[in-house]
PDB file of C-alpha atoms in Angstrom:
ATOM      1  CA  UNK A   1       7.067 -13.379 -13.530  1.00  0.00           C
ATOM      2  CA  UNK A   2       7.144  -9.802 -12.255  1.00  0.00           C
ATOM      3  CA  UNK A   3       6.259  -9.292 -16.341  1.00  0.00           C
ATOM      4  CA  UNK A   4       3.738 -10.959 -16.355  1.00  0.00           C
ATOM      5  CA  UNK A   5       1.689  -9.984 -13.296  1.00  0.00           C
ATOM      6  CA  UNK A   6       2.184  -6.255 -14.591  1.00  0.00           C
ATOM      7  CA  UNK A   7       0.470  -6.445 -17.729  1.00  0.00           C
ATOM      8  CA  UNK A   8      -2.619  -6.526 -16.225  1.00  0.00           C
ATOM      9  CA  UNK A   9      -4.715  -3.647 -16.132  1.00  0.00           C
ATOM     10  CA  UNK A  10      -5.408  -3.280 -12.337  1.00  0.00           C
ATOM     11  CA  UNK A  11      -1.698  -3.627 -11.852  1.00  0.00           C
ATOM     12  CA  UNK A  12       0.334  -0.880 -10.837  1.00  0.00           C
ATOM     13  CA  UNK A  13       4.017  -0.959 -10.643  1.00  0.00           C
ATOM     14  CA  UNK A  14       5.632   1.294  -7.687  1.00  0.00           C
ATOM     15  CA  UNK A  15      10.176   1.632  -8.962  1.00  0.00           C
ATOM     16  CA  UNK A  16      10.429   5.139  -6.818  1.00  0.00           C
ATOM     17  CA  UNK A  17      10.721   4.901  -3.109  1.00  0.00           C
ATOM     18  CA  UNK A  18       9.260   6.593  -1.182  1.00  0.00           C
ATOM     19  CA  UNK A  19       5.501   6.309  -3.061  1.00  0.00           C
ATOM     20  CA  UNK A  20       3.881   8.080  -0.384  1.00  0.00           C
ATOM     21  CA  UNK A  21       3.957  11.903   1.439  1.00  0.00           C
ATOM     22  CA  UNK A  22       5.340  12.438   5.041  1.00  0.00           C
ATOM     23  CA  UNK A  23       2.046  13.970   7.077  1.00  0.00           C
ATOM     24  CA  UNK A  24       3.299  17.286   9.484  1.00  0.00           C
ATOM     25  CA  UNK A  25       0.279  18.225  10.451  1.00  0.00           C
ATOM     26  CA  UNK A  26      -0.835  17.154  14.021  1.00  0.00           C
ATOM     27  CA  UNK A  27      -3.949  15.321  13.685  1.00  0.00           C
ATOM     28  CA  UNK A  28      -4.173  14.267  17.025  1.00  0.00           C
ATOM     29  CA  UNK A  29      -7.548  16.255  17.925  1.00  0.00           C
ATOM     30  CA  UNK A  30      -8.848  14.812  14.922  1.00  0.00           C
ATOM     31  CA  UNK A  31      -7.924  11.683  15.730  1.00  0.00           C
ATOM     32  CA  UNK A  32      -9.452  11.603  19.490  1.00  0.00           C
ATOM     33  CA  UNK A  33     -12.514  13.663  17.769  1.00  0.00           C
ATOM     34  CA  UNK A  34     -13.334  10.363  15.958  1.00  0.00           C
ATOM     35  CA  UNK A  35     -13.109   7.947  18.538  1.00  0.00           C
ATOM     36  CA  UNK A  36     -16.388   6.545  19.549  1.00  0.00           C
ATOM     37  CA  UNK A  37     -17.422   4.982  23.069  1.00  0.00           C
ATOM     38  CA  UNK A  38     -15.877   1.736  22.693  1.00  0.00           C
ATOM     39  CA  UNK A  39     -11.896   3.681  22.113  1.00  0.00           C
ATOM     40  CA  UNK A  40     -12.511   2.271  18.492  1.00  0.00           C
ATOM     41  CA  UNK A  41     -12.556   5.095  15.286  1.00  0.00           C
ATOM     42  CA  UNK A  42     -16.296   5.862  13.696  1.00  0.00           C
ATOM     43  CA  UNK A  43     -16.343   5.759  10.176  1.00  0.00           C
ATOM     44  CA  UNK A  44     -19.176   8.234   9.816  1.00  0.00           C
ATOM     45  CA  UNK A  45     -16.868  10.313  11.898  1.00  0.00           C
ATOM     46  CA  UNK A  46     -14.108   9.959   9.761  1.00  0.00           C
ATOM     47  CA  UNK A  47     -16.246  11.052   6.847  1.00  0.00           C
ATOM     48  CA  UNK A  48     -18.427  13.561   7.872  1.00  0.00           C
ATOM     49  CA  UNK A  49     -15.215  15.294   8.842  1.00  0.00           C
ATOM     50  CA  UNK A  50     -13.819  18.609   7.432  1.00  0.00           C
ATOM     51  CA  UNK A  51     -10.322  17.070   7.063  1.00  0.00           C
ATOM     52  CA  UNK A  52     -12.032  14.221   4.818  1.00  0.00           C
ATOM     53  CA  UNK A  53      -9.769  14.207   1.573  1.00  0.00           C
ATOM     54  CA  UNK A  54     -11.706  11.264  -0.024  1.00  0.00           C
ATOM     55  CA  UNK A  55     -15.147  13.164  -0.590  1.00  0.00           C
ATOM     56  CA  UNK A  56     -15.070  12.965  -4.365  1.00  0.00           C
ATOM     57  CA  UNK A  57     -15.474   9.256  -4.540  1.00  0.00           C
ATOM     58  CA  UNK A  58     -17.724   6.656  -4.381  1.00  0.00           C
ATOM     59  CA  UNK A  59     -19.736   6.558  -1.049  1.00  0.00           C
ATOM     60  CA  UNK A  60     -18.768   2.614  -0.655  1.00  0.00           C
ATOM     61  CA  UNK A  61     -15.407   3.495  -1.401  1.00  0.00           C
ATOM     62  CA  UNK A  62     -15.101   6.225   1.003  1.00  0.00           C
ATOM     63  CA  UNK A  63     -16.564   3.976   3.796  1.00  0.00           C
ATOM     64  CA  UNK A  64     -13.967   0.818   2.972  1.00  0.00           C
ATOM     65  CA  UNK A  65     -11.253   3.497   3.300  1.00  0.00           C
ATOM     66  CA  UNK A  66     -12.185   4.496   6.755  1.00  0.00           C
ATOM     67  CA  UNK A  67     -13.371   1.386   8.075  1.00  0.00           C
ATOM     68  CA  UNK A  68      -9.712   0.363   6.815  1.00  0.00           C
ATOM     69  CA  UNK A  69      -8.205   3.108   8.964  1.00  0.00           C
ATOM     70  CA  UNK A  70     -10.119   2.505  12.174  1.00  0.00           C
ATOM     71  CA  UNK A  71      -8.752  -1.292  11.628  1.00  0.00           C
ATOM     72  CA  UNK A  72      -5.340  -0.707  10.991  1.00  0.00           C
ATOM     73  CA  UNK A  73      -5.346   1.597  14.190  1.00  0.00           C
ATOM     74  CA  UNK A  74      -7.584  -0.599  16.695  1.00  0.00           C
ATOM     75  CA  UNK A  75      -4.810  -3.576  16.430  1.00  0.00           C
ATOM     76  CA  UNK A  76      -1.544  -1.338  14.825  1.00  0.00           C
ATOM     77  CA  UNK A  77       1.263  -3.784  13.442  1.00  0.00           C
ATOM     78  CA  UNK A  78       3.270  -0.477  12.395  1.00  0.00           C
ATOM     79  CA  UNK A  79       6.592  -1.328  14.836  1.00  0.00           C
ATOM     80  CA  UNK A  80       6.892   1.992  17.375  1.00  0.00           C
ATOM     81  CA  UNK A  81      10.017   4.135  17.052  1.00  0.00           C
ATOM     82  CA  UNK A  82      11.411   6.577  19.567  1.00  0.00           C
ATOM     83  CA  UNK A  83      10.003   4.887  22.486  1.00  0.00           C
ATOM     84  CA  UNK A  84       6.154   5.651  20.816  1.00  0.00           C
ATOM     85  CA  UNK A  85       3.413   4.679  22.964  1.00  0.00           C
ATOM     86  CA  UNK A  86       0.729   2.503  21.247  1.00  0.00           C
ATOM     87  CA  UNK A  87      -1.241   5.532  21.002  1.00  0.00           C
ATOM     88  CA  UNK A  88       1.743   7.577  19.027  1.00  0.00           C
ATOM     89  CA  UNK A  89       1.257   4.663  16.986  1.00  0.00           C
ATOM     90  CA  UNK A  90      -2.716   4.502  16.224  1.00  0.00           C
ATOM     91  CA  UNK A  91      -2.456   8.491  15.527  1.00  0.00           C
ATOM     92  CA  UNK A  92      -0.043   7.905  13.402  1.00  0.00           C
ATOM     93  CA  UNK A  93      -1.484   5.286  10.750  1.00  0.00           C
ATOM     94  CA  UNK A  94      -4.482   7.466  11.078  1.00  0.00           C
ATOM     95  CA  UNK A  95      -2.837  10.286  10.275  1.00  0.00           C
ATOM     96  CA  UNK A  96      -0.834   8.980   7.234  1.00  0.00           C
ATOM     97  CA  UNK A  97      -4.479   6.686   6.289  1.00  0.00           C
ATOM     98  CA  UNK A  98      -5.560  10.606   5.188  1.00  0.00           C
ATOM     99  CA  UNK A  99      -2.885  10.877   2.740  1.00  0.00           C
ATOM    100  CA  UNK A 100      -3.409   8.573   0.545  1.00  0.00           C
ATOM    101  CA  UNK A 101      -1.811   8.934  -3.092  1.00  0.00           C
ATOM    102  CA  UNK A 102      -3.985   9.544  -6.442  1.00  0.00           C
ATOM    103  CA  UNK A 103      -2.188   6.328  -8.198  1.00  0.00           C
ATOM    104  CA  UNK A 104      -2.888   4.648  -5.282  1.00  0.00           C
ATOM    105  CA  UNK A 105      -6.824   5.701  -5.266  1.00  0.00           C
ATOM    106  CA  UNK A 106      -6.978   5.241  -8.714  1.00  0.00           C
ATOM    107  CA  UNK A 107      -5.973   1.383  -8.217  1.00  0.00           C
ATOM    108  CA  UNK A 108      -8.632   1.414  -5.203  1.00  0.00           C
ATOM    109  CA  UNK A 109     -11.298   2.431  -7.923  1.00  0.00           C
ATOM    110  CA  UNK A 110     -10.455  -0.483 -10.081  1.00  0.00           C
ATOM    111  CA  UNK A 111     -11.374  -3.187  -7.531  1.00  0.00           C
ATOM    112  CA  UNK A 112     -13.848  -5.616  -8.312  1.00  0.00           C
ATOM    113  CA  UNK A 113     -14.368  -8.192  -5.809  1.00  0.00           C
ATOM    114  CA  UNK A 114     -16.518 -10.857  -8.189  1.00  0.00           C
ATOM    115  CA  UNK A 115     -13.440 -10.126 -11.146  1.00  0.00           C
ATOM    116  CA  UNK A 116      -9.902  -9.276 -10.939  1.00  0.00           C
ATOM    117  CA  UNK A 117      -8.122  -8.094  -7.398  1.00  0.00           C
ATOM    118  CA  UNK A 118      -5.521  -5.408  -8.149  1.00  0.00           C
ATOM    119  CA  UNK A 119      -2.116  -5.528  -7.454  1.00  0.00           C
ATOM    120  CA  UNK A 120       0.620  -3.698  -6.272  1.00  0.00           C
ATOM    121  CA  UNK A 121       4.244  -4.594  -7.227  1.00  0.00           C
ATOM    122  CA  UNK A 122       7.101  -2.901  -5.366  1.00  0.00           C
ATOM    123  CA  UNK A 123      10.559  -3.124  -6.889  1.00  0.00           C
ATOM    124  CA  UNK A 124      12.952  -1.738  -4.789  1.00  0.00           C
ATOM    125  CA  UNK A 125      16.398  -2.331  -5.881  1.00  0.00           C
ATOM    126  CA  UNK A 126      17.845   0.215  -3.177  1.00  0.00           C
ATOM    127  CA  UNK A 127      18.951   2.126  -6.172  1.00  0.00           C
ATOM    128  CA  UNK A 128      15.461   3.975  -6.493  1.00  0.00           C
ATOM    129  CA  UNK A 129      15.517   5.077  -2.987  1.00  0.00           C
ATOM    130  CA  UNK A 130      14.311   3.643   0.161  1.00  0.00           C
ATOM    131  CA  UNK A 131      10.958   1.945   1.512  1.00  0.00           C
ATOM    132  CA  UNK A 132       9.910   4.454   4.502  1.00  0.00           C
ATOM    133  CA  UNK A 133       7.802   4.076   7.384  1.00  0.00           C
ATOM    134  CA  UNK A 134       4.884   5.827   5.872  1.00  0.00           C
ATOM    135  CA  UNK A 135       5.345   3.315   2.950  1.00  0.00           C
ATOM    136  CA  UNK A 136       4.842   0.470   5.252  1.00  0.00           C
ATOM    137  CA  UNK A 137       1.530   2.081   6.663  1.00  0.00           C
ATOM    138  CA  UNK A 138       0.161   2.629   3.644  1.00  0.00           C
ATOM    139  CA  UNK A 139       0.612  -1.214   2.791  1.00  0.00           C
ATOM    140  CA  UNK A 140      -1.198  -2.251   5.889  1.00  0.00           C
ATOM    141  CA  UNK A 141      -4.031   0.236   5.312  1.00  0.00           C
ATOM    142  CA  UNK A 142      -4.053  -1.695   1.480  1.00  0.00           C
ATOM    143  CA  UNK A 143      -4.025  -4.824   2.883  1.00  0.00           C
ATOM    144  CA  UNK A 144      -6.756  -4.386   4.401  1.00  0.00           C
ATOM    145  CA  UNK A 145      -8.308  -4.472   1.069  1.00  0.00           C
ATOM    146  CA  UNK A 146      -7.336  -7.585   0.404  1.00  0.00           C
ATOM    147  CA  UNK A 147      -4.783  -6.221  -2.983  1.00  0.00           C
ATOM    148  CA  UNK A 148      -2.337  -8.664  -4.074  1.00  0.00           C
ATOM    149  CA  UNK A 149       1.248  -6.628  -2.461  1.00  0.00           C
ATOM    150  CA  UNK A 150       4.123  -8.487  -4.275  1.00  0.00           C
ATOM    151  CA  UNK A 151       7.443  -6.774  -2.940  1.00  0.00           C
ATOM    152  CA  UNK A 152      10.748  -7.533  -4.974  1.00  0.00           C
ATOM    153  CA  UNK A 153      14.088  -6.696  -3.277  1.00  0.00           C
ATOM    154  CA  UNK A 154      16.762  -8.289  -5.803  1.00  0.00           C
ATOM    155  CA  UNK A 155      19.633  -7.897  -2.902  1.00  0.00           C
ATOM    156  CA  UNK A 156      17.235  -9.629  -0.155  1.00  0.00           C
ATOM    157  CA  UNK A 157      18.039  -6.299   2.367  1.00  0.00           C
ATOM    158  CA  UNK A 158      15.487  -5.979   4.690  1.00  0.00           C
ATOM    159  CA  UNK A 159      12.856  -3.166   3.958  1.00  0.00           C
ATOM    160  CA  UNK A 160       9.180  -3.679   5.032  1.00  0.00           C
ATOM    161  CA  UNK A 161      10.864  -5.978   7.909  1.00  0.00           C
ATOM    162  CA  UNK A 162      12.276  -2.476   9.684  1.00  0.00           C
ATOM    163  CA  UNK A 163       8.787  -0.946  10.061  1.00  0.00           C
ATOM    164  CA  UNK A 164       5.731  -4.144  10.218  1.00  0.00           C
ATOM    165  CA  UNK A 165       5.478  -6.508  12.674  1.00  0.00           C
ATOM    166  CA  UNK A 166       6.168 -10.089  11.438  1.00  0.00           C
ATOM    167  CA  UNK A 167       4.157 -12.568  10.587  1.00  0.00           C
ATOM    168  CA  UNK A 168       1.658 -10.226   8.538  1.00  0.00           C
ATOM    169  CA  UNK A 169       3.777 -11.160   4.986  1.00  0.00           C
ATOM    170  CA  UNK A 170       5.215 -14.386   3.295  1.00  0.00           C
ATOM    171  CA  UNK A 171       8.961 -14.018   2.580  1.00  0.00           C
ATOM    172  CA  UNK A 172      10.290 -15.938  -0.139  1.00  0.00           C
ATOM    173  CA  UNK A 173      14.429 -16.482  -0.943  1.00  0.00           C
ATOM    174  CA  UNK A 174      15.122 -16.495  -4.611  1.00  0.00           C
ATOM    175  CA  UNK A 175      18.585 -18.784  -5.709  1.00  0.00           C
ATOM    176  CA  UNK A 176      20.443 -15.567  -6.484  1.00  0.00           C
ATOM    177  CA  UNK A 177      20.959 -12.516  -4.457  1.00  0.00           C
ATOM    178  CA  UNK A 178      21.335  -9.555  -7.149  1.00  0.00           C
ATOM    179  CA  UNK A 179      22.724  -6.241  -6.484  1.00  0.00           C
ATOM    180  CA  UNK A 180      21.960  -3.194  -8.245  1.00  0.00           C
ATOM    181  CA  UNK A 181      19.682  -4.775 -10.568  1.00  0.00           C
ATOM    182  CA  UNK A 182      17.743  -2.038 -12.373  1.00  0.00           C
ATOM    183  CA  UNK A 183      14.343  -2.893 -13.828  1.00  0.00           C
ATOM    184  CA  UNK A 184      14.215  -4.220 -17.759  1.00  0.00           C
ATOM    185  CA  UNK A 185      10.476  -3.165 -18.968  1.00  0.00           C
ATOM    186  CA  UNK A 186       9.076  -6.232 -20.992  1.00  0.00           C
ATOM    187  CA  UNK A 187       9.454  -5.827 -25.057  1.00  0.00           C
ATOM    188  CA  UNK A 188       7.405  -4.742 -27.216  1.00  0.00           C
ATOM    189  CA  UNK A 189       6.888  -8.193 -28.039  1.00  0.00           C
ATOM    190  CA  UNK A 190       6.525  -9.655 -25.341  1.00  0.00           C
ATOM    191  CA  UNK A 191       3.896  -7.177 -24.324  1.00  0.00           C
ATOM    192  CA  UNK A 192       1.691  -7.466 -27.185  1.00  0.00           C
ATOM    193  CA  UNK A 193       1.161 -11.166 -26.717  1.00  0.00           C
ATOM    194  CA  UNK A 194       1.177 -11.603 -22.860  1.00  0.00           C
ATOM    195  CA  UNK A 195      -1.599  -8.943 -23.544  1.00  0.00           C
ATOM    196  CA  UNK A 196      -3.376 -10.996 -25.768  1.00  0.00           C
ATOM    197  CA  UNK A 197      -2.679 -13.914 -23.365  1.00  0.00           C
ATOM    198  CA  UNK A 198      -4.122 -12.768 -20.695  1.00  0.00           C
ATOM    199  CA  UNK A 199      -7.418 -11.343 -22.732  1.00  0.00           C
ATOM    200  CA  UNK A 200      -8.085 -14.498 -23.662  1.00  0.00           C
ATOM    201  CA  UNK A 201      -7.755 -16.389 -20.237  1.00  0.00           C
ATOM    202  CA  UNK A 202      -9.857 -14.231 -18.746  1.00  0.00           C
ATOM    203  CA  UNK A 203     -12.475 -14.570 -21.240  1.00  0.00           C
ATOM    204  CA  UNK A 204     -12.355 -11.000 -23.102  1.00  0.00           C
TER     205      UNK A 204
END
């Protein structure tokens, strides 16, 4: 199955934890900077901004990425750590919501609302390293697009569950628990004609 939803185009398949980059930098003035009179983040704000990393791309892009970001922060289901306040916690999905990586963008660019929804499959096998917090808030800032997030954990360890509040995912118990299954890519074969499969489904 995991195969098969890969071979589409707007599919992108994550086997290297952790996919995203730790933030340092305090962006708390930035943060409060963009905060409008209602406590909530301003888009414009966001934008207009001099830390802005997303500038190159497409204006309606650019605004679903920071209207994203003031969502994920006005109601944050990131779980606090170190006795965080739920302010620590708001400054820091908006911090890490600046970071985002080029794959990542790249499969933000390829979403078409009327045809195909992209999606993002994690395999995590615990052998490729570890799902991190800033993982997990870059999956709620993606689900707020509405992308298809398929995470496959062979062992059935918890991951996402250490760092998202339940009740925002499905979970789903396969018959076997596998450990230290690595990843077999699809055959040559079998690529070519799930290819041509799925071409002709769609109407290509």
């Amino acid at each position: 199955r995991l195969h098969s939803i890969i071979q589409f185009d707007e599919s992108l398949l994550i086997k290297q934890f952790p996919f995203s980059r730790a933030v340092t930098n305090d962006f708390r003035f930035h943060y409060r900077d963009a905060l409008g009179h209602d406590g909530l983040l301003v888009p414009d704000k966001m934008i207009s901004s001099h830390y802005w990393r997303y500038g190159h791309l497409p204006t309606g892009l650019q605004k679903g990425i920071a209207t994203a970001i003031r969502n994920i922060c006005a109601k944050p289901a990131l779980k606090p750590i170190y006795k965080e306040s739920v302010d620590d916690v708001k400054m820091y999905l908006f911090t890490q919501g600046m970071q985002i990586p080029p794959n990542i963008l790249k499969l933000l660019q390829q979403f078409d609302y009327s045809q195909s929804v992209p999606k993002l499959v994690l395999y995590n096998n615990e052998l490729n390293g570890a799902l991190t917090r800033t993982d997990s808030a870059l999956l709620l800032l993606l689900n707020q697009f509405g992308i298809d997030i398929i995470l496959y954990n062979p062992p059935g360890h918890n991951d996402i569950e250490n760092f998202i509040e339940a009740g925002l995912y499905d979970t789903h118990w396969l018959e076997d628990v596998v450990f230290e299954q690595e990843f077999k890519e699809p055959s040559l074969v079998k690529r070519i004609f799930r290819q041509g499969l799925f071409r002709n489904l769609r109407g290509d």
